[in-house]
Amino acid sequence: MRKIFSVLLPAAILLLSFGCASTPSDTSHNEKKRAEKKLRFDDWKYMGFGQEIPDWVEPASNGDIEQVKRLLPELAGAEIIILSDFGMNVDQAEESLSLQQIPAGYSLFDSFWVRIAKSTENPYIALAIYKMN
């Protein structure tokens, strides 16, 4: 009986000391912003690989060029245009975007796609930022 007690007591203490560890949950402002984006968009490019939605996607989807420039310092003094198009799936949205006329002198800076949560008609948006050369 003493052998069982001498083995079980240290094992129980060890389990209790590791089992009760906890960390405080502090949600930062940036994490809240990401959660809001995730609520608006439920799928995006490279989501399956753990990539977050770039900060510029939300304002670009709203056509807010000035906010995009603020979020991307390399575009601060540049002349840019944002093109977007919708589709029933990613391929359709990207194909529609690729058919748009790009003004002369602009080159692709970045592109991304997202799917709007709770949207039934053409939920995918393909976005592209073009910068003046």
CSV table of C-alpha atoms in Angstrom, one decimal:
chain,number,residue,atom,x,y,z
A,1,MET,CA,0.0,0.0,0.0
A,2,ARG,CA,2.9,2.4,0.9
A,3,LYS,CA,4.5,1.7,-2.5
A,4,ILE,CA,1.3,2.6,-4.4
A,5,PHE,CA,0.9,5.8,-2.3
A,6,SER,CA,4.5,6.8,-2.8
A,7,VAL,CA,4.1,6.5,-6.6
A,8,LEU,CA,0.7,8.0,-7.0
A,9,LEU,CA,1.2,11.1,-4.8
A,10,PRO,CA,4.2,12.5,-6.8
A,11,ALA,CA,2.4,11.7,-10.0
A,12,ALA,CA,-0.8,13.5,-8.9
A,13,ILE,CA,1.2,16.5,-7.8
A,14,LEU,CA,3.1,16.6,-11.1
A,15,LEU,CA,-0.2,16.4,-13.1
A,16,LEU,CA,-1.8,19.1,-11.0
A,17,SER,CA,1.1,21.5,-11.3
A,18,PHE,CA,1.1,21.2,-15.1
A,19,GLY,CA,-2.6,21.0,-15.6
A,20,CYS,CA,-3.4,24.3,-13.9
A,21,ALA,CA,-1.2,26.6,-15.9
A,22,SER,CA,-3.0,29.4,-17.6
A,23,THR,CA,-2.2,32.6,-19.4
A,24,PRO,CA,-4.1,35.8,-19.3
A,25,SER,CA,-6.1,36.5,-22.5
A,26,ASP,CA,-5.4,40.0,-23.7
A,27,THR,CA,-6.7,40.9,-27.1
A,28,SER,CA,-4.9,43.7,-28.9
A,29,HIS,CA,-6.4,46.2,-31.2
A,30,ASN,CA,-4.8,44.6,-34.3
A,31,GLU,CA,-6.2,41.2,-33.4
A,32,LYS,CA,-9.7,42.7,-33.2
A,33,LYS,CA,-9.3,44.3,-36.6
A,34,ARG,CA,-8.2,41.0,-38.1
A,35,ALA,CA,-11.2,39.3,-36.5
A,36,GLU,CA,-13.5,41.9,-38.1
A,37,LYS,CA,-11.9,41.3,-41.5
A,38,LYS,CA,-12.4,37.6,-41.0
A,39,LEU,CA,-16.1,38.2,-40.3
A,40,ARG,CA,-16.5,40.2,-43.5
A,41,PHE,CA,-14.3,37.8,-45.6
A,42,ASP,CA,-14.6,34.1,-45.0
A,43,ASP,CA,-12.1,32.9,-47.6
A,44,TRP,CA,-9.0,34.6,-49.2
A,45,LYS,CA,-5.8,33.9,-51.2
A,46,TYR,CA,-3.5,31.6,-49.3
A,47,MET,CA,-5.8,31.2,-46.3
A,48,GLY,CA,-5.1,27.5,-46.3
A,49,PHE,CA,-1.4,28.3,-45.8
A,50,GLY,CA,-2.0,30.5,-42.8
A,51,GLN,CA,-1.6,33.8,-44.5
A,52,GLU,CA,-3.6,36.7,-43.1
A,53,ILE,CA,-5.5,39.2,-45.2
A,54,PRO,CA,-3.2,42.1,-46.1
A,55,ASP,CA,-4.3,45.4,-44.4
A,56,TRP,CA,-4.8,47.1,-47.7
A,57,VAL,CA,-7.5,44.7,-48.9
A,58,GLU,CA,-10.3,46.1,-46.8
A,59,PRO,CA,-9.9,49.8,-48.0
A,60,ALA,CA,-9.1,48.6,-51.5
A,61,SER,CA,-12.4,46.7,-51.7
A,62,ASN,CA,-14.1,49.9,-50.6
A,63,GLY,CA,-12.2,52.0,-53.2
A,64,ASP,CA,-10.4,54.0,-50.6
A,65,ILE,CA,-7.2,54.9,-52.4
A,66,GLU,CA,-5.9,57.3,-49.7
A,67,GLN,CA,-6.2,54.7,-47.0
A,68,VAL,CA,-4.4,52.1,-49.2
A,69,LYS,CA,-1.6,54.7,-49.6
A,70,ARG,CA,-1.4,55.2,-45.9
A,71,LEU,CA,-1.2,51.4,-45.3
A,72,LEU,CA,1.5,50.9,-47.9
A,73,PRO,CA,4.3,53.4,-47.3
A,74,GLU,CA,6.0,52.6,-50.7
A,75,LEU,CA,2.9,54.0,-52.4
A,76,ALA,CA,2.7,57.2,-50.3
A,77,GLY,CA,3.7,59.6,-53.1
A,78,ALA,CA,2.7,57.5,-56.1
A,79,GLU,CA,-0.2,57.7,-58.4
A,80,ILE,CA,-2.2,54.5,-58.2
A,81,ILE,CA,-5.4,53.0,-59.4
A,82,ILE,CA,-7.3,50.1,-57.8
A,83,LEU,CA,-9.2,47.7,-60.1
A,84,SER,CA,-11.7,45.2,-58.8
A,85,ASP,CA,-14.2,42.7,-60.2
A,86,PHE,CA,-16.6,40.2,-58.8
A,87,GLY,CA,-17.4,36.5,-59.7
A,88,MET,CA,-19.2,33.4,-58.6
A,89,ASN,CA,-15.8,31.8,-58.0
A,90,VAL,CA,-12.1,32.9,-57.8
A,91,ASP,CA,-11.4,32.0,-61.4
A,92,GLN,CA,-14.3,34.1,-62.7
A,93,ALA,CA,-13.4,37.1,-60.6
A,94,GLU,CA,-9.8,37.0,-61.6
A,95,GLU,CA,-10.6,36.5,-65.3
A,96,SER,CA,-13.0,39.4,-65.2
A,97,LEU,CA,-10.4,41.5,-63.6
A,98,SER,CA,-7.8,40.5,-66.2
A,99,LEU,CA,-10.1,41.7,-69.0
A,100,GLN,CA,-10.2,45.3,-67.7
A,101,GLN,CA,-8.3,47.9,-69.5
A,102,ILE,CA,-5.2,49.1,-67.7
A,103,PRO,CA,-4.2,52.7,-68.5
A,104,ALA,CA,-0.8,53.1,-70.2
A,105,GLY,CA,2.1,53.7,-67.9
A,106,TYR,CA,0.8,51.6,-65.0
A,107,SER,CA,2.3,48.4,-63.8
A,108,LEU,CA,0.9,45.8,-61.3
A,109,PHE,CA,2.0,46.5,-57.7
A,110,ASP,CA,-0.1,43.8,-55.9
A,111,SER,CA,-3.2,41.7,-56.2
A,112,PHE,CA,-5.4,39.6,-54.0
A,113,TRP,CA,-8.8,37.9,-53.8
A,114,VAL,CA,-11.3,37.5,-51.0
A,115,ARG,CA,-14.8,36.0,-50.6
A,116,ILE,CA,-17.4,38.1,-48.9
A,117,ALA,CA,-19.1,36.2,-46.1
A,118,LYS,CA,-22.8,35.7,-46.3
A,119,SER,CA,-23.0,36.8,-49.9
A,120,THR,CA,-24.9,34.6,-52.3
A,121,GLU,CA,-24.4,36.4,-55.7
A,122,ASN,CA,-20.9,36.8,-56.9
A,123,PRO,CA,-19.2,36.6,-53.5
A,124,TYR,CA,-15.6,36.6,-54.8
A,125,ILE,CA,-13.7,39.9,-55.3
A,126,ALA,CA,-10.4,40.1,-57.2
A,127,LEU,CA,-8.4,43.2,-56.4
A,128,ALA,CA,-5.4,44.7,-58.1
A,129,ILE,CA,-3.3,47.8,-57.3
A,130,TYR,CA,-1.6,49.4,-60.3
A,131,LYS,CA,1.2,52.0,-59.8
A,132,MET,CA,2.3,54.7,-62.3
A,133,ASN,CA,5.8,53.9,-63.5
